[in-house]
CSV table of C-alpha atoms in Angstrom, one decimal:
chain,number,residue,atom,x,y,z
A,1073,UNK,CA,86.2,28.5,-131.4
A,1074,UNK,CA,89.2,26.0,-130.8
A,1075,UNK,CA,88.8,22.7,-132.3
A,1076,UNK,CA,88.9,19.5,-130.2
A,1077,UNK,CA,92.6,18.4,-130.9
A,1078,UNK,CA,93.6,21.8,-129.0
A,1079,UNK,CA,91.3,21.6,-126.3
A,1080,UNK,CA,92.0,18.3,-126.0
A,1081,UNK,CA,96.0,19.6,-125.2
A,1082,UNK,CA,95.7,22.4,-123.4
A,1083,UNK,CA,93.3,20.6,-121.1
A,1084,UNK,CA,96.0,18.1,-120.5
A,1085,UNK,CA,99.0,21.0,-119.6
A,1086,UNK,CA,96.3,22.7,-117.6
A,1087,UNK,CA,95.3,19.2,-115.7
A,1088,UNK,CA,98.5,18.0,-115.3
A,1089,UNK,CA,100.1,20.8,-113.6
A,1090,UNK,CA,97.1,21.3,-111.7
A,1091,UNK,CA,97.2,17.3,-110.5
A,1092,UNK,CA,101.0,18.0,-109.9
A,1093,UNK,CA,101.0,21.0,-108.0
A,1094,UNK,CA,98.2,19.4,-105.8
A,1095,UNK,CA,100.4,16.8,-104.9
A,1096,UNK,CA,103.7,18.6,-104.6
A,1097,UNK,CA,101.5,21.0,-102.1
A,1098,UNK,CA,100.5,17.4,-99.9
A,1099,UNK,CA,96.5,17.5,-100.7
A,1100,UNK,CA,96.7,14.3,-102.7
A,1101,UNK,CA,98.6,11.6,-102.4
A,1102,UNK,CA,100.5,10.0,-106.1
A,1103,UNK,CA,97.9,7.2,-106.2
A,1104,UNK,CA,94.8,9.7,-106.7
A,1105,UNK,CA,97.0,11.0,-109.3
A,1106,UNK,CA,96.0,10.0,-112.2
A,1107,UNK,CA,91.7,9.9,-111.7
A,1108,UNK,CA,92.1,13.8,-110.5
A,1109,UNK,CA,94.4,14.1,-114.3
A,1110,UNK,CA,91.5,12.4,-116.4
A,1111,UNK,CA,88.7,14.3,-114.5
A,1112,UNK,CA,90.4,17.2,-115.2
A,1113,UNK,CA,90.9,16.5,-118.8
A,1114,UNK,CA,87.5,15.3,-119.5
A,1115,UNK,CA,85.9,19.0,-117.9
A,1116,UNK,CA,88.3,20.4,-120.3
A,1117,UNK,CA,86.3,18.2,-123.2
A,1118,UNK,CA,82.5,18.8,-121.5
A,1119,UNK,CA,81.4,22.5,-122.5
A,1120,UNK,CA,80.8,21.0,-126.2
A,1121,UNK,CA,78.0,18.6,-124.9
A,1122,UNK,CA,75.8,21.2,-126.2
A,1123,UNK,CA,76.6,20.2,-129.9
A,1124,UNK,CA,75.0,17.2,-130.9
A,1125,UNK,CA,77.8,15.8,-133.8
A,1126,UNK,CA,80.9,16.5,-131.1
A,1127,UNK,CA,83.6,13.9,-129.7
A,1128,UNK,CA,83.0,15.0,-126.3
A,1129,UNK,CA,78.6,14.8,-126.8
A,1130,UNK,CA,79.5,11.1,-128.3
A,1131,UNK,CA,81.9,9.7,-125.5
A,1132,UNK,CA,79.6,10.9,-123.0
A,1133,UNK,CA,76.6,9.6,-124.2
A,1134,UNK,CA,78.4,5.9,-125.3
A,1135,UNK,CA,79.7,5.7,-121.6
A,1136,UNK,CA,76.1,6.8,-120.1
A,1137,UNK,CA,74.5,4.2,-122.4
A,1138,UNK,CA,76.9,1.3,-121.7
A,1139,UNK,CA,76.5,2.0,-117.5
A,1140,UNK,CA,72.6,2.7,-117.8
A,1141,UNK,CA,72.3,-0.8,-119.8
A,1142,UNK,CA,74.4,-3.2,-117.2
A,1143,UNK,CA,72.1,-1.6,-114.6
A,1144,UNK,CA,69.2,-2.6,-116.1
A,1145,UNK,CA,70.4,-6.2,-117.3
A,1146,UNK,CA,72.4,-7.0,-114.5
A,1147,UNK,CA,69.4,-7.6,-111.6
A,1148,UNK,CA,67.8,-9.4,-114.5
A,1149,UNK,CA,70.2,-12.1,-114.9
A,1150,UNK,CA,68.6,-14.7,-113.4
A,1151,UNK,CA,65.7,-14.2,-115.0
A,1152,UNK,CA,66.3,-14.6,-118.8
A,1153,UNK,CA,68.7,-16.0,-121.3
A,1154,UNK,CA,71.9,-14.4,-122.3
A,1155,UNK,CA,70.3,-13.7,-125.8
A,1156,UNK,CA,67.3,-11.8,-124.2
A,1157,UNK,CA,69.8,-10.4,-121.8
A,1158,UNK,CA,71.9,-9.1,-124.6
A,1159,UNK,CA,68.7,-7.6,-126.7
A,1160,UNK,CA,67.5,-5.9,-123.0
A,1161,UNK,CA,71.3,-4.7,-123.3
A,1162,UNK,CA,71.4,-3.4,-126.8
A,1163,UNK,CA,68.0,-1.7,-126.7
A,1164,UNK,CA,68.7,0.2,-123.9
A,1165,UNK,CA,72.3,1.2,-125.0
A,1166,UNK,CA,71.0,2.3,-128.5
A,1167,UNK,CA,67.9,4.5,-126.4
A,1168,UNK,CA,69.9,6.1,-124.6
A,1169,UNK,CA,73.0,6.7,-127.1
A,1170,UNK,CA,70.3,7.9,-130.1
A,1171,UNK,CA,67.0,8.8,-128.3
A,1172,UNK,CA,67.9,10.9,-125.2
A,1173,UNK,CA,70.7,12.6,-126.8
A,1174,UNK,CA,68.6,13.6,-129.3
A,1175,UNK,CA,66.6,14.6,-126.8
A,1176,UNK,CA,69.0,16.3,-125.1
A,1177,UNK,CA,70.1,18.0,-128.2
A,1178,UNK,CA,66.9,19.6,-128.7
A,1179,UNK,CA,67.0,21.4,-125.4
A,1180,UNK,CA,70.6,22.5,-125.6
A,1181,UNK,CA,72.0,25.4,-127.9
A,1182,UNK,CA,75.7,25.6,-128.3
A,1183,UNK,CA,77.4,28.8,-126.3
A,1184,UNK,CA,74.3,28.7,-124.4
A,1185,UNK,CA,74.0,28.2,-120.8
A,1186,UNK,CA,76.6,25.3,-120.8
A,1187,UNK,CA,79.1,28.0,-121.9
A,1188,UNK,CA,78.8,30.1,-118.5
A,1189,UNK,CA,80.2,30.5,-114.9
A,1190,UNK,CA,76.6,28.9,-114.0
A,1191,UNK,CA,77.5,26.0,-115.5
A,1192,UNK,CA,81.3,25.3,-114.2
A,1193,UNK,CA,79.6,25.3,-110.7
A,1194,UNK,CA,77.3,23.1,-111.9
A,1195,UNK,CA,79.2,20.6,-113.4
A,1196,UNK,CA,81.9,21.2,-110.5
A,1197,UNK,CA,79.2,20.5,-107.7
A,1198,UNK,CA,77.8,17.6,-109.6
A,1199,UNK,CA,81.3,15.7,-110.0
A,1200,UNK,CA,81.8,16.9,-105.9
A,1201,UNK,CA,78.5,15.2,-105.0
A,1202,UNK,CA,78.9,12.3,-107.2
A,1203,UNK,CA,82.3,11.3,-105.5
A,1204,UNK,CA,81.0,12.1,-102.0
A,1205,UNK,CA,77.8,10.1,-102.2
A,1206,UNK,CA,78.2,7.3,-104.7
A,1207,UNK,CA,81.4,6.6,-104.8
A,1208,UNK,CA,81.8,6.9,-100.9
A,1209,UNK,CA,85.4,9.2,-101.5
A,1210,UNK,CA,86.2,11.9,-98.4
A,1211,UNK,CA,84.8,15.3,-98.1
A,1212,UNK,CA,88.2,16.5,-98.7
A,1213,UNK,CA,88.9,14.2,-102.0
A,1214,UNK,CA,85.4,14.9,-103.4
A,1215,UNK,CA,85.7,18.5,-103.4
A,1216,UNK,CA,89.3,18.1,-105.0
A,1217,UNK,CA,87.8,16.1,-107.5
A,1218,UNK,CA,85.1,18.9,-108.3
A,1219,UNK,CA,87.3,20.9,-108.5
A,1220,UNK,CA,89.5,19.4,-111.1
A,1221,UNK,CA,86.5,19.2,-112.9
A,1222,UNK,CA,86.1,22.6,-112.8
A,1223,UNK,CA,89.3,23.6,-113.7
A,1224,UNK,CA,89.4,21.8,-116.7
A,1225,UNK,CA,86.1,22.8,-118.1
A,1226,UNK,CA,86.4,26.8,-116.8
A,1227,UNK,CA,89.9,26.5,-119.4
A,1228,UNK,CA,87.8,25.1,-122.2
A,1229,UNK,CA,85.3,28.2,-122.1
A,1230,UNK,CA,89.0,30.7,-121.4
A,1231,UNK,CA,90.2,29.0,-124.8
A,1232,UNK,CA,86.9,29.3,-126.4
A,1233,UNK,CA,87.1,33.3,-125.4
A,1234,UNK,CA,90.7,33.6,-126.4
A,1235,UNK,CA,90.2,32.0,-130.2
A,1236,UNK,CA,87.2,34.8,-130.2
A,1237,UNK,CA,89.7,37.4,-130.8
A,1238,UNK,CA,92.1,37.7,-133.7
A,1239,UNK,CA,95.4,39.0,-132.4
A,1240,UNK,CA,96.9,39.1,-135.4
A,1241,UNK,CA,94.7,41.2,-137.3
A,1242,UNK,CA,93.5,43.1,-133.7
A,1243,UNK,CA,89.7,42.6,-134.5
A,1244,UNK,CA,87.5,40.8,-132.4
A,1245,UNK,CA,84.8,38.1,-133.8
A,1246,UNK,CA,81.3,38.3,-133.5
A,1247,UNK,CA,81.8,35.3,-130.6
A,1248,UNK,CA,83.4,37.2,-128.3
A,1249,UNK,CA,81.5,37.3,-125.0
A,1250,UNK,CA,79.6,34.0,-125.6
A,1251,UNK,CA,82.0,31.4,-123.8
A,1252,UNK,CA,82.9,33.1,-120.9
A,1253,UNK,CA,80.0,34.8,-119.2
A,1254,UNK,CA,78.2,34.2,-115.8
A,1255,UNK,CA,74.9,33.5,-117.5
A,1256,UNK,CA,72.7,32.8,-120.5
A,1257,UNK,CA,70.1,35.9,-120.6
A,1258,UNK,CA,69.4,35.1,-124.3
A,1259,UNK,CA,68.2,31.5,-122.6
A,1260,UNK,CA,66.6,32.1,-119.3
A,1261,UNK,CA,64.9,29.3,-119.0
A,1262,UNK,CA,67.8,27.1,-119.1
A,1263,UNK,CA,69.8,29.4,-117.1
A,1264,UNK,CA,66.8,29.4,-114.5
A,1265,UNK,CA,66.5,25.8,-114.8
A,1266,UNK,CA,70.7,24.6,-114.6
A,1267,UNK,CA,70.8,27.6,-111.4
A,1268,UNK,CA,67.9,25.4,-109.6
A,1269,UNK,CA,70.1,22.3,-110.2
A,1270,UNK,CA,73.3,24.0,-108.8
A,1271,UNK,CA,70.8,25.2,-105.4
A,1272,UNK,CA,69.8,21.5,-105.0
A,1273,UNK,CA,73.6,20.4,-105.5
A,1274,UNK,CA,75.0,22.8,-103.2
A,1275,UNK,CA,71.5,21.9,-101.0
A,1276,UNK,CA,73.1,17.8,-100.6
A,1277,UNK,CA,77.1,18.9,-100.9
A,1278,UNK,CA,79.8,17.4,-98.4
A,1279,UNK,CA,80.6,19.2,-96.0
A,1280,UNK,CA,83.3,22.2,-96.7
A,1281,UNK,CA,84.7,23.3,-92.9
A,1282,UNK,CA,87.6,20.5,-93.1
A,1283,UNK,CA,88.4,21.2,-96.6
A,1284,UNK,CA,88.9,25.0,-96.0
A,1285,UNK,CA,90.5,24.2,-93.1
A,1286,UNK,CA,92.9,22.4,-94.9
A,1287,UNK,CA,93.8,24.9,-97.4
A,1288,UNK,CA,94.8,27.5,-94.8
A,1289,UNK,CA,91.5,29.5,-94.9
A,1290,UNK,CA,89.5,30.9,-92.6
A,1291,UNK,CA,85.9,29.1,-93.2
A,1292,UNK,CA,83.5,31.4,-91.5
A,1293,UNK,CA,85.2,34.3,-94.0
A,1294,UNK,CA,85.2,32.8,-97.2
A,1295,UNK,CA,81.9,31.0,-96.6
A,1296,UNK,CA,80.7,34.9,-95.8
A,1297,UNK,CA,82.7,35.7,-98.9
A,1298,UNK,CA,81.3,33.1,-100.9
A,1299,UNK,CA,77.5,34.2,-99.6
A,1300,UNK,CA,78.2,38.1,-100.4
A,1301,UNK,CA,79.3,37.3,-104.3
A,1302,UNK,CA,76.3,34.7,-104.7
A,1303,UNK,CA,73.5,37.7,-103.2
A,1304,UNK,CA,75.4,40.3,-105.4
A,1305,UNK,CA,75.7,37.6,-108.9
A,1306,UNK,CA,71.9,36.7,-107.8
A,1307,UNK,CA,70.7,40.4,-107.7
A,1308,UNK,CA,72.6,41.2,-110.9
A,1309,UNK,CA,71.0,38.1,-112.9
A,1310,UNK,CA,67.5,39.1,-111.8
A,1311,UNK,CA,68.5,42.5,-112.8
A,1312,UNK,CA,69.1,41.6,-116.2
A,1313,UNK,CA,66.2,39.1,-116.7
A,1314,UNK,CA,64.1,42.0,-115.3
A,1315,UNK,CA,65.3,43.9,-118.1
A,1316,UNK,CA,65.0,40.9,-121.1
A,1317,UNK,CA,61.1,40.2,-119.4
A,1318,UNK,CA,60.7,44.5,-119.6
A,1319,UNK,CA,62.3,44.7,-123.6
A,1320,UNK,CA,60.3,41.3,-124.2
A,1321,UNK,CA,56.6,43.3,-123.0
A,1322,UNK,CA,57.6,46.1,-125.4
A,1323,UNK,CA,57.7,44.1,-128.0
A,1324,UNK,CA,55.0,41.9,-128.0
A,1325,UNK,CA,52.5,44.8,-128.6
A,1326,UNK,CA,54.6,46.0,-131.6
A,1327,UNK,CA,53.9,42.5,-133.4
A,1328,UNK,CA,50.9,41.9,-132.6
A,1329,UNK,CA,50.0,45.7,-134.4
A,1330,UNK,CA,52.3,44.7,-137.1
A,1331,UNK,CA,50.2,41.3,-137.2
Protein backbone atom coordinates (compact mmCIF):
# COMPACT_ATOMS: atom_id res chain seq x y z
CA UNK A 1 0.00 0.00 0.00
CA UNK A 2 1.46 3.53 -0.92
CA UNK A 3 1.59 5.93 1.88
CA UNK A 4 -0.17 9.21 1.84
CA UNK A 5 2.80 11.58 0.90
CA UNK A 6 2.91 9.48 -2.56
CA UNK A 7 -0.56 9.41 -3.26
CA UNK A 8 -0.77 12.71 -2.23
CA UNK A 9 1.94 13.38 -5.54
CA UNK A 10 1.03 11.35 -7.92
CA UNK A 11 -2.55 12.53 -7.53
CA UNK A 12 -1.35 15.91 -8.23
CA UNK A 13 0.82 14.89 -11.70
CA UNK A 14 -2.21 12.81 -12.53
CA UNK A 15 -4.79 15.89 -11.76
CA UNK A 16 -2.79 18.36 -13.23
CA UNK A 17 -2.26 17.07 -16.58
CA UNK A 18 -5.68 15.85 -16.62
CA UNK A 19 -6.97 19.74 -15.67
CA UNK A 20 -4.43 20.81 -18.44
CA UNK A 21 -5.17 18.65 -21.11
CA UNK A 22 -8.91 19.53 -20.50
CA UNK A 23 -8.30 22.93 -21.17
CA UNK A 24 -5.73 22.82 -23.91
CA UNK A 25 -8.57 20.44 -25.69
CA UNK A 26 -11.37 23.77 -25.10
CA UNK A 27 -13.81 21.75 -22.48
CA UNK A 28 -12.87 24.18 -19.69
CA UNK A 29 -12.15 27.40 -19.61
CA UNK A 30 -8.55 28.58 -17.15
CA UNK A 31 -10.91 29.94 -14.45
CA UNK A 32 -12.48 26.38 -13.67
CA UNK A 33 -8.98 25.45 -13.53
CA UNK A 34 -7.97 25.12 -10.49
CA UNK A 35 -11.56 23.65 -8.58
CA UNK A 36 -11.42 20.67 -11.46
CA UNK A 37 -7.19 20.34 -10.02
CA UNK A 38 -8.32 20.12 -6.20
CA UNK A 39 -11.25 17.83 -6.97
CA UNK A 40 -9.06 15.77 -8.69
CA UNK A 41 -6.56 15.69 -6.04
CA UNK A 42 -8.81 15.16 -3.23
CA UNK A 43 -10.45 11.69 -5.25
CA UNK A 44 -6.90 10.74 -5.41
CA UNK A 45 -6.86 11.10 -1.30
CA UNK A 46 -10.72 9.48 -0.78
CA UNK A 47 -10.34 5.51 -1.23
CA UNK A 48 -8.66 5.66 2.48
CA UNK A 49 -11.92 6.95 4.03
CA UNK A 50 -12.30 3.39 4.90
CA UNK A 51 -9.46 3.68 7.70
CA UNK A 52 -10.57 5.37 10.60
CA UNK A 53 -6.86 6.93 11.85
CA UNK A 54 -6.12 8.33 7.94
CA UNK A 55 -5.45 12.11 6.84
CA UNK A 56 -7.83 11.79 4.15
CA UNK A 57 -10.89 10.01 6.92
CA UNK A 58 -9.90 13.21 9.18
CA UNK A 59 -10.10 16.11 6.60
CA UNK A 60 -13.25 14.75 5.38
CA UNK A 61 -14.87 14.37 8.41
CA UNK A 62 -13.43 18.02 10.01
CA UNK A 63 -14.87 19.72 6.67
CA UNK A 64 -18.38 17.70 7.04
CA UNK A 65 -18.50 18.72 10.66
CA UNK A 66 -17.64 22.43 10.30
CA UNK A 67 -20.49 22.67 7.13
CA UNK A 68 -23.15 20.43 9.02
CA UNK A 69 -22.62 22.80 12.24
CA UNK A 70 -23.12 26.48 10.41
CA UNK A 71 -26.30 24.81 9.00
CA UNK A 72 -27.65 24.12 12.01
CA UNK A 73 -26.56 27.40 13.96
CA UNK A 74 -27.00 29.67 11.21
CA UNK A 75 -31.25 29.67 10.96
CA UNK A 76 -30.87 29.87 14.75
CA UNK A 77 -29.22 33.09 15.03
CA UNK A 78 -31.83 35.06 15.93
CA UNK A 79 -32.80 33.03 18.39
CA UNK A 80 -30.04 32.67 21.01
CA UNK A 81 -26.90 34.26 22.18
CA UNK A 82 -23.57 33.87 20.51
CA UNK A 83 -22.42 31.72 23.57
CA UNK A 84 -25.34 29.21 23.11
CA UNK A 85 -24.77 29.61 19.38
CA UNK A 86 -21.18 28.66 19.72
CA UNK A 87 -22.07 25.44 22.22
CA UNK A 88 -25.02 24.45 19.42
CA UNK A 89 -21.80 24.86 17.07
CA UNK A 90 -19.23 22.92 19.02
CA UNK A 91 -21.60 20.02 19.85
CA UNK A 92 -22.55 19.45 16.61
CA UNK A 93 -19.01 19.69 15.10
CA UNK A 94 -17.52 17.33 17.76
CA UNK A 95 -20.85 14.69 16.85
CA UNK A 96 -20.26 14.55 13.77
CA UNK A 97 -16.16 14.71 13.72
CA UNK A 98 -16.05 11.72 16.74
CA UNK A 99 -19.59 10.05 16.71
CA UNK A 100 -20.56 9.43 13.06
CA UNK A 101 -17.12 8.63 11.95
CA UNK A 102 -16.93 6.22 14.45
CA UNK A 103 -19.93 5.18 13.19
CA UNK A 104 -18.91 5.19 9.94
CA UNK A 105 -15.79 3.28 10.82
CA UNK A 106 -17.60 0.47 12.09
CA UNK A 107 -19.35 -0.19 8.87
CA UNK A 108 -16.38 0.26 6.69
CA UNK A 109 -13.40 -2.24 6.23
CA UNK A 110 -10.28 -1.07 4.50
CA UNK A 111 -9.76 -2.61 0.70
CA UNK A 112 -13.36 -3.35 0.97
CA UNK A 113 -16.00 -2.09 -1.21
CA UNK A 114 -14.48 1.55 -1.27
CA UNK A 115 -11.51 -0.11 -3.01
CA UNK A 116 -13.54 -1.19 -6.22
CA UNK A 117 -14.74 0.02 -9.83
CA UNK A 118 -18.33 0.13 -7.80
CA UNK A 119 -17.09 2.66 -5.85
CA UNK A 120 -15.21 5.24 -8.45
CA UNK A 121 -18.72 5.44 -10.03
CA UNK A 122 -20.08 6.09 -7.00
CA UNK A 123 -18.10 8.66 -5.77
CA UNK A 124 -17.85 10.03 -9.52
CA UNK A 125 -21.78 10.19 -9.84
CA UNK A 126 -22.08 11.64 -6.37
CA UNK A 127 -19.44 14.69 -7.04
CA UNK A 128 -21.54 14.93 -10.81
CA UNK A 129 -24.84 15.28 -8.94
CA UNK A 130 -23.60 17.41 -6.24
CA UNK A 131 -22.36 20.13 -8.78
CA UNK A 132 -25.48 19.76 -11.02
CA UNK A 133 -28.04 20.15 -8.27
CA UNK A 134 -26.58 22.07 -5.41
CA UNK A 135 -24.25 24.07 -6.70
CA UNK A 136 -26.39 24.88 -9.80
CA UNK A 137 -22.96 24.23 -12.31
CA UNK A 138 -23.89 23.03 -16.21
CA UNK A 139 -24.63 19.58 -17.26
CA UNK A 140 -21.45 19.73 -19.20
CA UNK A 141 -19.20 21.15 -16.04
CA UNK A 142 -20.82 18.79 -13.52
CA UNK A 143 -20.01 15.75 -15.43
CA UNK A 144 -16.38 17.19 -15.92
CA UNK A 145 -16.15 17.64 -12.40
CA UNK A 146 -17.25 13.91 -11.73
CA UNK A 147 -15.13 12.94 -13.61
CA UNK A 148 -12.01 14.58 -12.23
CA UNK A 149 -13.17 12.97 -9.26
CA UNK A 150 -12.99 9.88 -10.67
CA UNK A 151 -9.80 10.10 -12.20
CA UNK A 152 -8.07 10.97 -9.21
CA UNK A 153 -9.54 8.34 -6.92
CA UNK A 154 -9.47 5.33 -9.91
CA UNK A 155 -5.28 6.33 -9.70
CA UNK A 156 -5.23 5.99 -5.96
CA UNK A 157 -6.66 2.31 -6.15
CA UNK A 158 -3.94 1.74 -9.69
CA UNK A 159 -1.21 2.90 -7.09
CA UNK A 160 -2.54 0.89 -4.37
CA UNK A 161 -2.35 -2.26 -7.01
CA UNK A 162 0.99 -1.34 -8.27
CA UNK A 163 2.76 -1.14 -4.59
CA UNK A 164 1.01 -4.80 -4.32
CA UNK A 165 3.73 -6.20 -6.33
CA UNK A 166 7.41 -6.18 -5.63
CA UNK A 167 9.31 -5.65 -8.89
CA UNK A 168 12.33 -5.90 -7.60
CA UNK A 169 12.26 -9.11 -6.03
CA UNK A 170 9.38 -10.39 -8.88
CA UNK A 171 6.87 -11.70 -6.12
CA UNK A 172 3.62 -10.52 -5.64
CA UNK A 173 2.10 -9.61 -1.99
CA UNK A 174 -0.71 -11.13 -0.43
CA UNK A 175 -2.70 -7.59 -1.46
CA UNK A 176 -2.67 -7.98 -4.78
CA UNK A 177 -6.17 -7.97 -6.23
CA UNK A 178 -7.75 -6.07 -3.28
CA UNK A 179 -7.51 -2.31 -4.64
CA UNK A 180 -8.46 -2.71 -8.06
CA UNK A 181 -11.40 -4.91 -8.51
CA UNK A 182 -15.05 -4.29 -9.78
CA UNK A 183 -16.55 -5.44 -6.53
CA UNK A 184 -16.42 -6.51 -2.89
CA UNK A 185 -17.79 -10.32 -2.92
CA UNK A 186 -15.99 -10.88 0.53
CA UNK A 187 -18.64 -7.75 1.56
CA UNK A 188 -21.89 -8.16 -0.29
CA UNK A 189 -23.83 -6.28 1.69
CA UNK A 190 -21.88 -3.28 1.30
CA UNK A 191 -21.27 -3.90 -2.26
CA UNK A 192 -25.21 -4.42 -2.62
CA UNK A 193 -25.78 -1.53 -0.58
CA UNK A 194 -23.06 1.32 -2.35
CA UNK A 195 -24.47 -0.41 -6.08
CA UNK A 196 -28.23 0.71 -4.85
CA UNK A 197 -26.65 4.23 -4.10
CA UNK A 198 -24.94 4.38 -7.61
CA UNK A 199 -28.76 3.18 -9.29
CA UNK A 200 -30.38 6.16 -7.35
CA UNK A 201 -27.40 8.49 -8.45
CA UNK A 202 -27.42 7.64 -11.97
CA UNK A 203 -31.58 7.51 -11.36
CA UNK A 204 -31.34 11.92 -10.56
CA UNK A 205 -27.98 12.53 -12.93
CA UNK A 206 -27.81 15.54 -15.41
CA UNK A 207 -28.44 14.97 -18.43
CA UNK A 208 -25.50 13.22 -20.65
CA UNK A 209 -26.67 13.81 -24.63
CA UNK A 210 -24.82 17.45 -24.69
CA UNK A 211 -21.92 16.25 -22.91
CA UNK A 212 -21.31 13.33 -25.36
CA UNK A 213 -22.08 15.45 -27.92
CA UNK A 214 -19.48 17.53 -27.04
CA UNK A 215 -16.75 15.09 -26.87
CA UNK A 216 -17.23 13.94 -30.46
CA UNK A 217 -19.26 10.73 -29.60
CA UNK A 218 -22.06 9.25 -30.84
CA UNK A 219 -24.68 9.22 -27.71
CA UNK A 220 -27.12 6.65 -28.79
CA UNK A 221 -23.84 4.18 -29.16
CA UNK A 222 -22.05 4.67 -26.19
CA UNK A 223 -25.13 5.01 -24.06
CA UNK A 224 -25.94 1.30 -25.84
CA UNK A 225 -22.26 0.70 -24.96
CA UNK A 226 -22.50 1.83 -21.55
CA UNK A 227 -25.94 -0.39 -21.10
CA UNK A 228 -24.27 -3.66 -22.64
CA UNK A 229 -21.15 -3.56 -20.03
CA UNK A 230 -23.50 -2.62 -16.99
CA UNK A 231 -26.08 -5.96 -18.06
CA UNK A 232 -22.82 -8.02 -18.65
CA UNK A 233 -20.81 -6.43 -15.06
CA UNK A 234 -24.52 -7.01 -13.39
CA UNK A 235 -24.88 -10.64 -14.58
CA UNK A 236 -21.28 -11.43 -13.62
CA UNK A 237 -21.67 -9.89 -9.93
CA UNK A 238 -24.85 -11.93 -9.33
CA UNK A 239 -22.94 -14.75 -10.72
CA UNK A 240 -20.44 -14.58 -8.17
CA UNK A 241 -22.64 -13.69 -5.14
CA UNK A 242 -24.66 -16.80 -6.41
CA UNK A 243 -21.65 -18.68 -5.91
CA UNK A 244 -20.45 -16.91 -2.18
CA UNK A 245 -24.54 -17.53 -1.07
CA UNK A 246 -24.06 -21.51 -2.65
CA UNK A 247 -20.25 -22.05 -0.66
CA UNK A 248 -21.91 -20.00 2.26
CA UNK A 249 -25.11 -22.99 2.38
CA UNK A 250 -22.36 -25.60 2.35
CA UNK A 251 -20.95 -24.54 5.06
CA UNK A 252 -23.36 -23.73 7.57
CA UNK A 253 -24.35 -27.42 7.87
CA UNK A 254 -20.67 -28.45 8.41
CA UNK A 255 -20.64 -26.14 11.68
CA UNK A 256 -23.48 -26.59 12.94
CA UNK A 257 -22.35 -30.76 13.04
CA UNK A 258 -19.01 -29.69 14.20
CA UNK A 259 -21.13 -27.56 16.95
Amino acid sequence: MANFQTHLNIGILVSAAATLSLHVAGFIEQSQMPVLFALGVAGSLLPDIDLERSRPTGLLFNVLGVVLAFAVTLPLTVRFQPLVLAAIWGTVFLAVRYGVLKVFSSFTVHRGVWHSWLAVAAVSMAMTNLAYWVWEHSAERAWIAGLMVGLGYLTHLVLDEFSSVDLFNAKVKRSFGTALKPISLKYPWSTLGMAAVLAGLISIAPPVRTVLERFDLDPQATLAGLETWLREAAHWAFGHLNEWWAQLSRQLPLERLRG
